[in-house]
Coordinates of C-alpha atoms and ligand atoms in Angstrom, one line a residue:
M72 CA 102.0 48.1 48.3
I73 CA 101.3 51.3 47.1
T74 CA 100.1 52.1 43.5
K75 CA 102.5 54.5 41.6
S76 CA 99.4 56.7 40.7
L77 CA 98.9 57.2 44.3
R78 CA 102.1 57.8 45.4
P79 CA 101.9 61.5 44.6
I80 CA 98.5 62.0 46.6
L81 CA 99.9 60.1 49.7
F82 CA 103.1 62.6 49.2
V83 CA 100.6 65.7 49.1
M84 CA 98.4 64.2 52.4
A85 CA 101.7 63.6 54.2
F86 CA 102.8 67.1 53.5
M87 CA 100.2 68.6 54.4
F88 CA 99.9 66.6 57.6
F89 CA 103.2 66.7 58.8
V90 CA 105.1 69.3 57.0
L91 CA 102.7 72.0 57.1
P92 CA 101.6 71.6 60.7
G93 CA 105.1 71.5 61.4
T94 CA 106.0 75.1 59.8
N95 CA 103.3 76.9 61.4
L96 CA 104.1 75.4 64.9
S97 CA 107.8 76.3 64.5
A98 CA 106.6 79.8 63.2
Q99 CA 104.4 80.1 66.3
S100 CA 107.5 79.3 68.5
D101 CA 109.6 81.5 66.9
K102 CA 107.6 84.2 67.6
D103 CA 106.9 82.9 71.1
S104 CA 110.5 83.0 71.8
A105 CA 111.1 86.4 70.1
N106 CA 108.3 87.7 72.3
L107 CA 109.6 86.2 75.7
K108 CA 113.4 87.6 74.6
D109 CA 112.1 90.8 73.4
W110 CA 108.9 91.5 76.0
W111 CA 110.9 94.2 77.8
K112 CA 111.6 96.0 74.5
N113 CA 107.7 97.9 74.9
A114 CA 107.1 96.6 78.3
V115 CA 104.7 98.1 80.5
I116 CA 106.0 98.4 84.3
Y117 CA 104.4 99.1 87.6
E118 CA 105.9 100.5 90.7
I119 CA 103.9 99.3 93.8
Y120 CA 105.6 100.7 97.4
P121 CA 104.4 97.8 99.1
R122 CA 103.9 99.3 102.5
S123 CA 100.8 101.5 100.9
F124 CA 99.3 98.9 98.5
Q125 CA 96.6 96.7 100.3
D126 CA 96.7 95.4 103.9
T127 CA 95.4 92.1 104.3
N128 CA 96.4 91.5 108.1
N129 CA 94.6 94.4 109.5
D130 CA 97.9 96.2 110.9
G131 CA 97.9 99.4 108.5
L132 CA 100.7 98.3 106.4
G133 CA 100.4 96.9 103.0
D134 CA 101.9 93.5 102.3
I135 CA 102.9 90.5 99.7
N136 CA 99.5 89.3 100.0
G137 CA 98.1 92.6 99.4
I138 CA 99.7 92.6 96.0
T139 CA 98.7 89.0 95.1
A140 CA 95.0 90.1 96.1
H141 CA 95.1 92.7 93.4
L142 CA 96.9 91.1 90.4
D143 CA 93.3 90.7 88.5
Y144 CA 93.2 94.3 88.8
L145 CA 96.7 95.1 87.4
H146 CA 95.7 92.6 84.5
E147 CA 93.1 94.3 83.6
L148 CA 95.0 97.7 83.4
G149 CA 97.1 95.8 81.3
I150 CA 100.5 95.9 82.5
D151 CA 103.6 93.6 81.8
A152 CA 105.5 93.5 85.3
I153 CA 105.9 94.9 88.6
W154 CA 108.5 96.6 90.4
I155 CA 108.3 96.0 93.7
S156 CA 109.9 98.7 96.0
P157 CA 112.2 96.7 98.8
C158 CA 110.1 94.4 100.7
Y159 CA 113.1 92.9 102.7
P160 CA 113.9 92.7 106.2
S161 CA 114.5 96.1 107.4
P162 CA 114.9 98.6 110.6
Q163 CA 112.7 100.8 108.3
A164 CA 114.6 103.9 108.8
D165 CA 114.2 104.6 105.2
F166 CA 111.0 102.4 104.5
G167 CA 112.7 99.5 103.2
Y168 CA 115.9 100.9 101.5
D169 CA 117.7 100.4 104.5
I170 CA 118.2 96.1 104.1
S171 CA 119.0 94.2 107.3
D172 CA 118.4 90.8 104.8
Y173 CA 118.8 90.7 101.1
K174 CA 117.2 86.7 101.1
N175 CA 114.0 87.2 102.9
I176 CA 110.6 89.3 103.2
D177 CA 110.3 91.6 106.0
P178 CA 107.6 89.8 108.4
A179 CA 105.6 93.0 108.6
Y180 CA 105.1 92.5 104.8
G181 CA 104.8 88.4 104.7
T182 CA 106.9 85.6 104.0
L183 CA 109.0 84.4 101.3
A184 CA 106.4 81.5 101.0
D185 CA 103.7 85.0 100.1
F186 CA 106.4 86.2 97.9
D187 CA 106.2 82.3 95.7
R188 CA 102.7 82.5 95.8
L189 CA 102.8 86.0 94.4
V190 CA 105.3 85.0 91.5
A191 CA 102.9 82.0 90.6
E192 CA 99.6 83.9 90.5
A193 CA 101.3 86.9 88.7
K194 CA 102.5 84.2 86.0
K195 CA 98.9 82.9 85.4
R196 CA 98.2 86.4 84.2
N197 CA 101.3 86.8 82.6
I198 CA 102.8 89.6 84.8
R199 CA 106.3 89.4 86.0
I200 CA 108.2 90.4 89.1
M201 CA 110.9 92.4 89.6
M202 CA 112.7 93.5 92.7
D203 CA 114.6 96.6 93.9
M204 CA 118.5 95.9 94.4
V205 CA 120.2 98.3 96.8
M206 CA 123.6 97.9 96.4
N207 CA 125.1 101.2 97.3
H208 CA 124.3 100.7 101.0
S209 CA 122.9 98.2 103.4
S210 CA 121.2 98.9 107.0
D211 CA 123.4 99.3 110.1
K212 CA 121.2 96.3 111.5
H213 CA 122.6 94.1 108.4
K214 CA 124.8 91.5 110.1
W215 CA 127.8 92.5 107.6
F216 CA 127.8 96.0 109.3
E217 CA 127.4 94.6 113.1
E218 CA 130.4 92.6 112.4
S219 CA 132.4 95.2 110.8
R220 CA 131.7 97.7 113.3
K221 CA 133.2 95.2 116.3
S222 CA 136.8 95.9 115.2
K223 CA 139.5 97.3 113.2
T224 CA 140.6 93.8 112.2
N225 CA 136.9 92.1 111.8
P226 CA 136.7 90.4 108.6
Y227 CA 133.7 92.4 107.4
R228 CA 135.6 95.7 108.2
D229 CA 136.5 96.4 104.5
W230 CA 132.8 95.7 103.6
Y231 CA 132.0 99.4 104.4
V232 CA 134.0 102.5 104.2
W233 CA 135.7 103.7 107.1
H234 CA 138.1 106.6 108.0
D235 CA 139.8 108.5 110.6
G236 CA 138.5 112.0 110.9
K237 CA 140.7 115.2 111.2
G238 CA 142.1 116.5 113.9
E239 CA 141.2 113.4 116.5
T240 CA 142.6 112.9 119.7
A241 CA 142.2 110.1 122.3
T242 CA 139.5 112.2 123.8
D243 CA 138.3 114.2 121.1
K244 CA 136.8 112.5 117.8
G245 CA 137.8 115.6 115.7
Q246 CA 135.9 116.3 112.5
P247 CA 134.7 114.2 109.9
P248 CA 137.4 113.1 106.9
N249 CA 136.0 116.0 104.7
N250 CA 133.0 118.0 103.7
W251 CA 130.6 115.4 102.0
L252 CA 127.2 115.4 102.4
S253 CA 124.3 113.1 103.0
E254 CA 121.5 113.1 100.6
F255 CA 119.4 113.4 103.7
G256 CA 121.0 116.2 105.2
H257 CA 124.1 117.2 107.3
S258 CA 127.7 115.3 107.1
A259 CA 127.8 111.9 105.1
W260 CA 130.1 110.7 108.1
E261 CA 129.2 109.3 111.3
W262 CA 131.5 108.7 114.1
D263 CA 131.5 104.8 115.7
E264 CA 132.6 105.3 119.1
T265 CA 133.8 101.4 119.4
T266 CA 136.5 101.6 117.0
R267 CA 136.8 105.5 116.9
Q268 CA 136.3 106.1 113.1
Y269 CA 133.8 107.6 111.1
Y270 CA 131.9 105.7 108.6
Y271 CA 130.4 106.9 105.2
H272 CA 126.2 107.2 104.4
K273 CA 125.6 108.8 101.1
F274 CA 122.1 108.3 102.5
Y275 CA 120.7 108.2 106.2
I276 CA 122.9 107.4 109.1
G277 CA 121.2 104.1 109.3
Q278 CA 122.3 103.1 105.8
P279 CA 126.3 102.6 105.8
D280 CA 127.8 102.4 102.0
V281 CA 129.3 99.4 101.5
N282 CA 132.7 99.1 100.1
W283 CA 132.7 98.4 96.1
D284 CA 136.6 98.4 96.3
N285 CA 135.8 94.7 98.0
P286 CA 135.6 91.8 95.5
K287 CA 133.7 90.2 98.4
I288 CA 130.7 92.9 97.9
H289 CA 130.8 92.1 94.1
D290 CA 130.2 88.2 95.0
A291 CA 127.5 89.1 97.6
F292 CA 125.4 91.2 95.6
K293 CA 125.9 88.8 92.4
D294 CA 124.4 86.0 94.7
I295 CA 121.6 88.0 96.2
M296 CA 120.6 88.4 92.2
R297 CA 120.8 84.6 91.9
F298 CA 118.7 84.0 94.9
W299 CA 115.7 85.9 93.5
Y300 CA 116.2 84.5 90.4
K301 CA 115.6 81.2 91.8
H302 CA 112.3 82.3 93.0
G303 CA 111.3 83.4 89.8
V304 CA 111.6 87.2 89.6
V305 CA 112.7 88.4 86.3
G306 CA 114.8 91.2 86.9
F307 CA 115.9 94.2 89.1
R308 CA 115.8 98.1 89.4
F309 CA 118.9 98.9 90.8
D310 CA 118.8 101.7 93.4
A311 CA 121.1 105.0 93.8
I312 CA 123.5 103.1 91.0
T313 CA 125.1 106.1 90.3
T314 CA 126.7 106.7 93.9
L315 CA 128.5 103.2 94.5
Y316 CA 131.9 105.0 94.3
E317 CA 133.6 107.6 95.8
D318 CA 136.9 109.8 95.4
P319 CA 139.2 107.6 97.1
K320 CA 141.4 110.5 98.0
L321 CA 138.7 112.0 99.6
E322 CA 139.1 115.3 98.5
D323 CA 136.4 117.9 99.7
E324 CA 133.6 118.7 97.1
E325 CA 133.4 122.3 96.0
Y326 CA 130.3 124.3 97.2
V327 CA 127.4 125.5 95.0
K328 CA 127.3 129.2 94.8
D329 CA 124.3 131.4 93.7
K330 CA 124.7 133.9 90.8
D331 CA 125.9 136.4 93.6
G332 CA 128.9 134.4 94.4
N333 CA 127.1 133.4 97.7
I334 CA 127.2 129.6 98.9
V335 CA 123.5 128.1 98.5
I336 CA 122.3 126.7 101.7
N337 CA 119.9 123.4 101.1
A338 CA 116.9 122.9 103.1
Y339 CA 118.7 121.1 105.6
G340 CA 120.4 124.1 106.3
D341 CA 124.0 123.0 105.2
K342 CA 126.0 124.6 102.6
T343 CA 125.4 122.6 99.3
T344 CA 128.1 120.9 97.8
D345 CA 128.3 119.7 94.1
G346 CA 128.3 116.2 94.6
K347 CA 131.5 115.7 92.5
K348 CA 133.4 113.5 94.4
T349 CA 130.7 111.3 95.5
E350 CA 128.8 110.4 91.9
F351 CA 129.2 108.8 88.7
Y352 CA 132.7 107.6 88.8
P353 CA 132.9 105.0 85.8
Q354 CA 133.9 102.1 87.9
V355 CA 129.7 101.7 88.2
H356 CA 130.2 100.8 84.4
D357 CA 132.2 97.5 85.4
V358 CA 130.0 96.5 87.9
M359 CA 127.2 96.8 85.9
V360 CA 128.9 94.8 83.2
E361 CA 129.4 92.3 85.8
M362 CA 126.3 92.5 87.2
R363 CA 124.7 92.0 83.7
K364 CA 126.6 88.9 82.4
A365 CA 125.6 87.3 85.9
S366 CA 122.2 88.2 85.0
D367 CA 122.2 87.3 81.8
E368 CA 123.9 83.6 82.7
F369 CA 121.2 82.8 85.0
P370 CA 118.9 80.3 83.3
S371 CA 115.1 81.9 83.3
N372 CA 113.2 78.5 83.7
K373 CA 110.7 79.8 86.4
F374 CA 109.5 82.9 84.1
P375 CA 110.9 82.3 80.6
G376 CA 112.1 85.4 78.9
T377 CA 115.1 87.5 79.2
H378 CA 116.1 88.8 82.7
V379 CA 115.7 92.8 82.8
L380 CA 117.9 95.4 84.3
V381 CA 116.6 98.8 85.1
G382 CA 118.5 101.6 86.3
E383 CA 117.9 104.6 88.5
T384 CA 119.8 106.6 86.5
Y385 CA 119.3 110.5 87.7
V386 CA 122.5 111.6 85.4
P387 CA 122.9 114.8 83.9
T388 CA 123.1 114.6 79.9
I389 CA 122.0 112.1 77.2
N390 CA 125.4 110.9 76.6
D391 CA 125.8 109.8 80.0
L392 CA 122.7 108.1 80.1
A393 CA 123.9 106.4 76.9
K394 CA 126.7 105.1 78.4
L395 CA 124.6 103.1 80.8
Y396 CA 123.4 100.7 78.1
G397 CA 126.8 99.6 77.8
T398 CA 128.2 98.3 74.5
P399 CA 127.0 94.9 72.2
E400 CA 130.2 93.0 73.7
K401 CA 129.8 94.6 77.4
P402 CA 126.3 95.2 77.7
E403 CA 125.1 96.8 81.2
F404 CA 121.6 98.4 81.7
H405 CA 118.6 97.2 79.1
L406 CA 116.6 100.0 81.0
P407 CA 118.4 102.7 82.4
M408 CA 115.5 105.2 83.3
D409 CA 115.5 108.3 81.3
T410 CA 114.6 111.0 84.0
Q411 CA 115.2 114.0 81.8
I412 CA 111.8 113.6 80.1
G413 CA 109.3 113.0 83.1
L414 CA 111.5 114.0 86.0
G415 CA 113.5 116.5 84.7
I416 CA 111.3 119.3 83.0
N417 CA 108.7 119.2 85.4
K418 CA 106.3 121.7 83.6
F419 CA 104.3 121.7 80.2
D420 CA 107.3 123.1 78.1
V421 CA 106.5 122.0 74.8
A422 CA 110.1 122.6 73.2
A423 CA 111.7 121.0 76.2
F424 CA 109.7 117.8 75.6
R425 CA 110.4 117.7 71.9
T426 CA 114.3 118.4 72.4
R427 CA 114.2 115.6 75.3
I428 CA 112.1 112.9 73.3
S429 CA 113.8 113.3 70.2
E430 CA 117.6 112.9 72.0
A431 CA 115.9 109.7 73.4
E432 CA 115.0 108.5 70.1
T433 CA 118.5 109.7 68.5
K434 CA 121.3 109.8 70.9
L435 CA 121.0 106.4 72.5
N436 CA 122.4 104.6 69.9
G437 CA 119.3 102.9 68.9
N438 CA 118.8 101.4 72.5
I439 CA 115.2 101.6 74.0
P440 CA 114.5 104.2 76.3
L441 CA 112.8 103.5 79.6
I442 CA 110.3 106.8 80.1
V443 CA 109.1 107.2 83.8
F444 CA 107.0 110.5 85.1
D445 CA 106.6 109.4 88.7
N446 CA 107.8 107.3 91.5
H447 CA 108.1 107.2 95.3
D448 CA 110.7 109.7 95.8
N449 CA 108.6 112.9 93.9
P450 CA 105.5 114.7 94.3
R451 CA 103.0 113.2 92.1
L452 CA 102.2 114.3 88.7
D453 CA 99.3 116.8 89.9
A454 CA 101.8 118.6 92.0
R455 CA 104.6 118.6 89.2
F456 CA 102.2 119.4 86.3
G457 CA 98.9 120.2 87.4
D458 CA 97.0 123.3 87.4
G459 CA 94.1 122.5 90.1
V460 CA 91.7 122.8 87.1
H461 CA 92.3 120.8 84.4
D462 CA 94.1 118.2 86.4
T463 CA 92.6 114.8 84.9
D464 CA 93.3 116.2 81.2
I465 CA 96.7 117.4 82.2
Q466 CA 97.1 113.6 83.5
R467 CA 95.7 111.8 80.2
A468 CA 98.3 114.5 78.9
V469 CA 100.9 113.3 80.3
S470 CA 100.3 109.6 80.4
T471 CA 100.1 110.2 76.8
I472 CA 103.4 111.0 76.2
L473 CA 104.3 107.9 78.6
F474 CA 102.9 105.5 76.5
M475 CA 102.8 106.7 72.9
T476 CA 106.9 107.7 72.8
R477 CA 109.1 104.6 71.7
G478 CA 110.3 102.0 74.2
A479 CA 109.4 101.4 77.5
S480 CA 107.0 102.9 79.9
L481 CA 107.6 102.8 83.8
F482 CA 104.5 104.3 86.1
Y483 CA 103.6 104.3 89.8
Y484 CA 100.9 102.5 91.8
G485 CA 97.5 105.5 92.1
D486 CA 98.8 107.3 88.8
E487 CA 96.1 105.6 86.7
I488 CA 93.6 106.6 88.8
G489 CA 95.1 110.1 89.2
M490 CA 96.2 109.9 93.1
K491 CA 97.0 113.3 94.3
T492 CA 99.9 114.3 96.5
T493 CA 99.2 114.6 100.0
P494 CA 102.1 116.1 102.2
P495 CA 102.0 116.2 106.3
T496 CA 100.9 119.5 107.3
R497 CA 102.4 118.8 111.0
K498 CA 106.0 117.9 111.8
E499 CA 104.8 115.6 114.1
D500 CA 103.2 113.5 111.4
V501 CA 106.2 113.3 109.2
K502 CA 107.5 109.7 108.8
D503 CA 110.0 109.9 106.0
P504 CA 113.5 110.8 107.5
V505 CA 114.0 113.2 104.9
G506 CA 110.8 115.3 106.1
V507 CA 111.8 114.8 109.6
T508 CA 115.4 116.5 109.2
G509 CA 114.2 119.0 106.1
W510 CA 111.1 120.4 107.9
P511 CA 109.6 122.9 107.2
K512 CA 111.6 123.7 103.9
E513 CA 111.4 119.6 102.7
K514 CA 108.6 118.0 103.9
G515 CA 110.0 114.8 102.7
R516 CA 108.0 112.2 100.6
D517 CA 105.2 111.0 102.5
G518 CA 103.0 112.9 100.1
E519 CA 103.8 110.7 97.2
R520 CA 103.5 107.3 99.5
T521 CA 99.8 107.7 100.8
P522 CA 97.5 104.4 100.7
M523 CA 96.1 103.3 97.4
Q524 CA 92.7 104.3 97.1
W525 CA 90.3 101.5 96.0
D526 CA 87.1 102.4 97.0
D527 CA 85.1 104.8 99.2
S528 CA 84.6 103.1 102.3
K529 CA 86.7 103.6 105.4
N530 CA 90.5 104.2 104.5
A531 CA 89.6 103.8 100.7
G532 CA 89.6 99.9 101.2
F533 CA 93.2 100.1 102.0
S534 CA 93.2 98.6 105.3
N535 CA 90.6 98.1 108.4
A536 CA 93.3 99.4 110.7
A537 CA 94.6 103.0 110.9
P538 CA 96.6 103.5 107.7
W539 CA 100.5 104.3 108.4
L540 CA 99.9 107.2 106.4
P541 CA 96.7 109.2 106.3
V542 CA 94.3 108.7 103.3
P543 CA 93.6 111.8 101.1
P544 CA 90.4 113.6 101.4
S545 CA 90.1 112.9 97.6
Y546 CA 89.6 109.2 97.7
T547 CA 85.6 109.5 98.1
S548 CA 85.9 110.5 94.3
I549 CA 89.5 109.0 93.0
N550 CA 89.3 105.8 93.7
V551 CA 89.6 102.4 91.6
K552 CA 85.8 101.4 92.3
A553 CA 84.6 104.5 90.7
E554 CA 86.9 104.7 88.2
T555 CA 86.8 101.3 86.8
A556 CA 82.9 102.0 86.5
D557 CA 83.1 105.6 84.5
P558 CA 84.0 104.6 80.6
N559 CA 85.3 108.4 80.7
S560 CA 87.5 107.9 83.6
L561 CA 91.6 108.2 83.8
F562 CA 91.8 104.6 84.7
H563 CA 90.0 103.9 81.1
W564 CA 92.2 106.2 79.5
Y565 CA 95.5 104.3 81.2
Q566 CA 94.2 100.9 80.2
K567 CA 93.6 102.0 76.2
L568 CA 96.8 103.6 75.9
I569 CA 98.5 100.4 77.1
E570 CA 96.2 98.1 74.6
L571 CA 97.3 100.3 71.9
K572 CA 100.9 100.3 73.1
K573 CA 100.6 96.2 73.2
T574 CA 98.4 95.8 70.0
N575 CA 99.2 98.6 67.4
D576 CA 102.8 97.7 65.9
A577 CA 103.4 101.4 65.2
I578 CA 103.1 102.2 68.7
A579 CA 104.7 99.0 70.0
H580 CA 108.2 99.7 68.1
G581 CA 107.8 101.9 65.2
D582 CA 109.9 105.1 64.6
N583 CA 109.2 108.2 66.9
V584 CA 109.5 111.6 64.6
M585 CA 108.2 115.0 65.6
L586 CA 105.9 116.9 63.8
D587 CA 105.1 120.6 63.8
Q588 CA 107.9 121.4 65.3
S589 CA 107.3 125.3 65.5
N590 CA 104.3 124.8 67.6
T591 CA 104.9 126.1 70.9
N592 CA 101.2 125.0 71.9
V593 CA 100.9 121.4 70.7
L594 CA 103.6 118.6 71.0
S595 CA 102.8 116.5 68.0
W596 CA 104.6 113.0 66.5
I597 CA 104.3 110.2 64.8
R598 CA 105.1 106.7 64.8
A599 CA 105.6 104.7 61.9
S600 CA 106.0 100.7 61.3
G601 CA 105.9 100.0 57.5
P602 CA 102.7 101.7 56.2
N603 CA 101.2 101.6 59.6
R604 CA 101.2 105.3 60.7
V605 CA 99.9 106.6 63.8
V606 CA 99.9 110.5 64.9
I607 CA 99.5 111.7 68.1
S608 CA 98.7 115.3 69.5
V609 CA 98.8 116.6 72.8
N610 CA 97.8 120.2 73.5
F611 CA 100.1 121.6 76.3
T612 CA 97.9 124.7 77.5
A613 CA 94.7 125.5 78.8
Q614 CA 93.3 127.2 75.7
P615 CA 91.8 125.1 72.8
Q616 CA 94.1 124.5 69.7
T617 CA 93.7 123.6 66.2
V618 CA 96.9 121.6 64.3
N619 CA 97.9 121.0 61.1
L620 CA 100.2 117.9 60.6
S621 CA 100.0 117.3 57.0
T622 CA 103.6 117.5 55.4
P623 CA 104.8 116.1 52.0
D624 CA 105.5 112.9 53.8
V625 CA 102.7 112.6 55.8
Q626 CA 99.4 113.3 54.0
A627 CA 95.8 111.3 54.4
K628 CA 92.6 112.3 53.6
S629 CA 91.0 110.7 56.3
L630 CA 92.6 109.5 59.8
K631 CA 90.6 106.5 61.7
T632 CA 90.8 107.7 65.3
L633 CA 92.2 105.5 67.9
L634 CA 91.7 107.7 71.1
K635 CA 91.0 111.2 72.0
S636 CA 90.0 113.4 75.0
P637 CA 86.4 112.7 75.9
G638 CA 84.0 114.8 74.0
A639 CA 86.6 115.7 71.5
T640 CA 85.5 115.5 67.9
D641 CA 86.9 113.7 65.1
P642 CA 89.0 115.3 62.7
G643 CA 88.0 115.4 59.2
N644 CA 91.5 115.5 57.8
I645 CA 95.1 115.8 59.1
S646 CA 95.2 119.5 58.4
H647 CA 92.6 120.3 60.5
I648 CA 92.8 118.5 64.3
E649 CA 90.9 120.5 67.0
L650 CA 92.0 119.7 70.5
G651 CA 90.5 121.1 74.1
P652 CA 92.5 122.2 76.7
F653 CA 95.3 120.1 77.3
G654 CA 93.4 117.6 74.7
V655 CA 94.7 114.6 73.1
Y656 CA 94.3 113.2 69.5
I657 CA 95.6 109.6 68.7
G658 CA 94.9 108.5 64.9
Q659 CA 95.9 106.3 62.3
L660 CA 96.5 107.4 58.9
Ligands
GLC701 C1 116.6 105.8 96.1 C2 115.4 105.3 96.6 C3 115.0 106.4 97.5 C4 115.7 106.0 98.8 C5 117.4 106.2 98.3 C6 118.2 105.4 98.9 O1 116.9 107.4 95.5 O2 114.4 105.7 95.3 O3 113.6 106.1 97.8 O4 115.8 106.4 99.6 O5 117.6 105.4 97.2 O6 118.2 104.0 99.1
CA702 CA1 99.6 94.3 106.8

């Protein structure tokens, strides 16, 4: 029996043992589940072009095991997720974007078991894996298309877009149904002799467009998505998503004219069309609502946390981008890429950056922007922003905008060490079909797909065999081994920015407001979360600049430097921040 006097003491003890720890535990687990739910809201996503990352079986091609081999490196860099460009079985006409089996791994890159091991090893390091979802087209070697082309009555016939030509006779194929162009040059229609019709391909001849008016296509792609969720991926990057639908009336597109009224001829020698009948049809929103619902419904037990849908969304305006998030009732993408900032301006223009970053802050209905400056389709940062003299400083400046603005950030393998665009110099060396058709005006995308530069040994440590694309000569100094050893390297700059993005709550989630808005040389902004305020200044010029960021709202006697360009001085005061050529300053108020 417990005496009356002991009762309160026991009660307090019980409270301490059972109730208090319980409260702490549940607060912790609330936080964990919020982290799992919201992981993508300031995510750092790293794109790997698998063919070029690391070869482990000496065939000159990167592979899945090559990604697994470098997970410690990626963990050290600080990323949250890897998006792997297509690694499915493929004839490789467009290096994986022509898929012949959506539910397997290309034997050149490994096996499904290798893939499962990658997912498991990545999870140990808290790194998530995302796949590429190519729904606009398959390969012409996919069994769906092989069936489809057999006869007009084949059950797969209406899985693709088939039409009669114009003026066709029993002996003559006539002309394509209209003037639509392939992104990769020439007519988007290919004659198929067996059934004497044309099929539509927005991209390469070996990439026939699937028919999104067919409900079976919708089911097929939802099924593919579930297949990869079962293998533990956490989301997808939707390829060429704005091109799913075309004008059902097959009307010609208008030609694009220059200021003198002459039709513009593109790099392939074709009369340029305006793309208005082959892109941006509103049904894409319905498809994404459907895909999002299927994605949300699938349990995320292999890697707990929200499944995330990223979009390759080159759209003309910020309002078009806003629509791709959908509505709270009918959500679409979590993260449609904002290509306006990082891939739309392509020169250091302070006013343009200020406008576009502010738009991402104010015109996306509070949704999370996904900023991206680089990928496997565009010349690397040196070619678009570099001046040949200050390239590393310029890459510091670009990456500061990438990681220090609000939202999620996406970058491309090799950016973190400053890999340089290295296009082929002879037509016979070109691998990309874009360059093969477009040479010499359009050299294709090989220049931004060269092997990852790991060290200064033969082939930059990428492969013991001849690499599928040549290693740029700059690998002797631009490589992971040299840069991880040098505290002032670009690698360490990326690492520090990512760490700030992950650990400083103003940078992780705070508001993003422009400062010093009339300055035409320096872009400055403030990130604020309650009392925690961080200012960022980036010099867009090769001349030293000094800025004064104090305003009635933003004042501080002292600033604590969080990060600054190598060699920069600590400002005594917010009203006098000195920046070297393309210099960066990040400080806490
Ligand atoms: C996307 C890809 C590009 C590919 C095209 C066709 O734009 O990023 O690499 O060639 O779609 O799939
Ligand atoms: Ca290999």
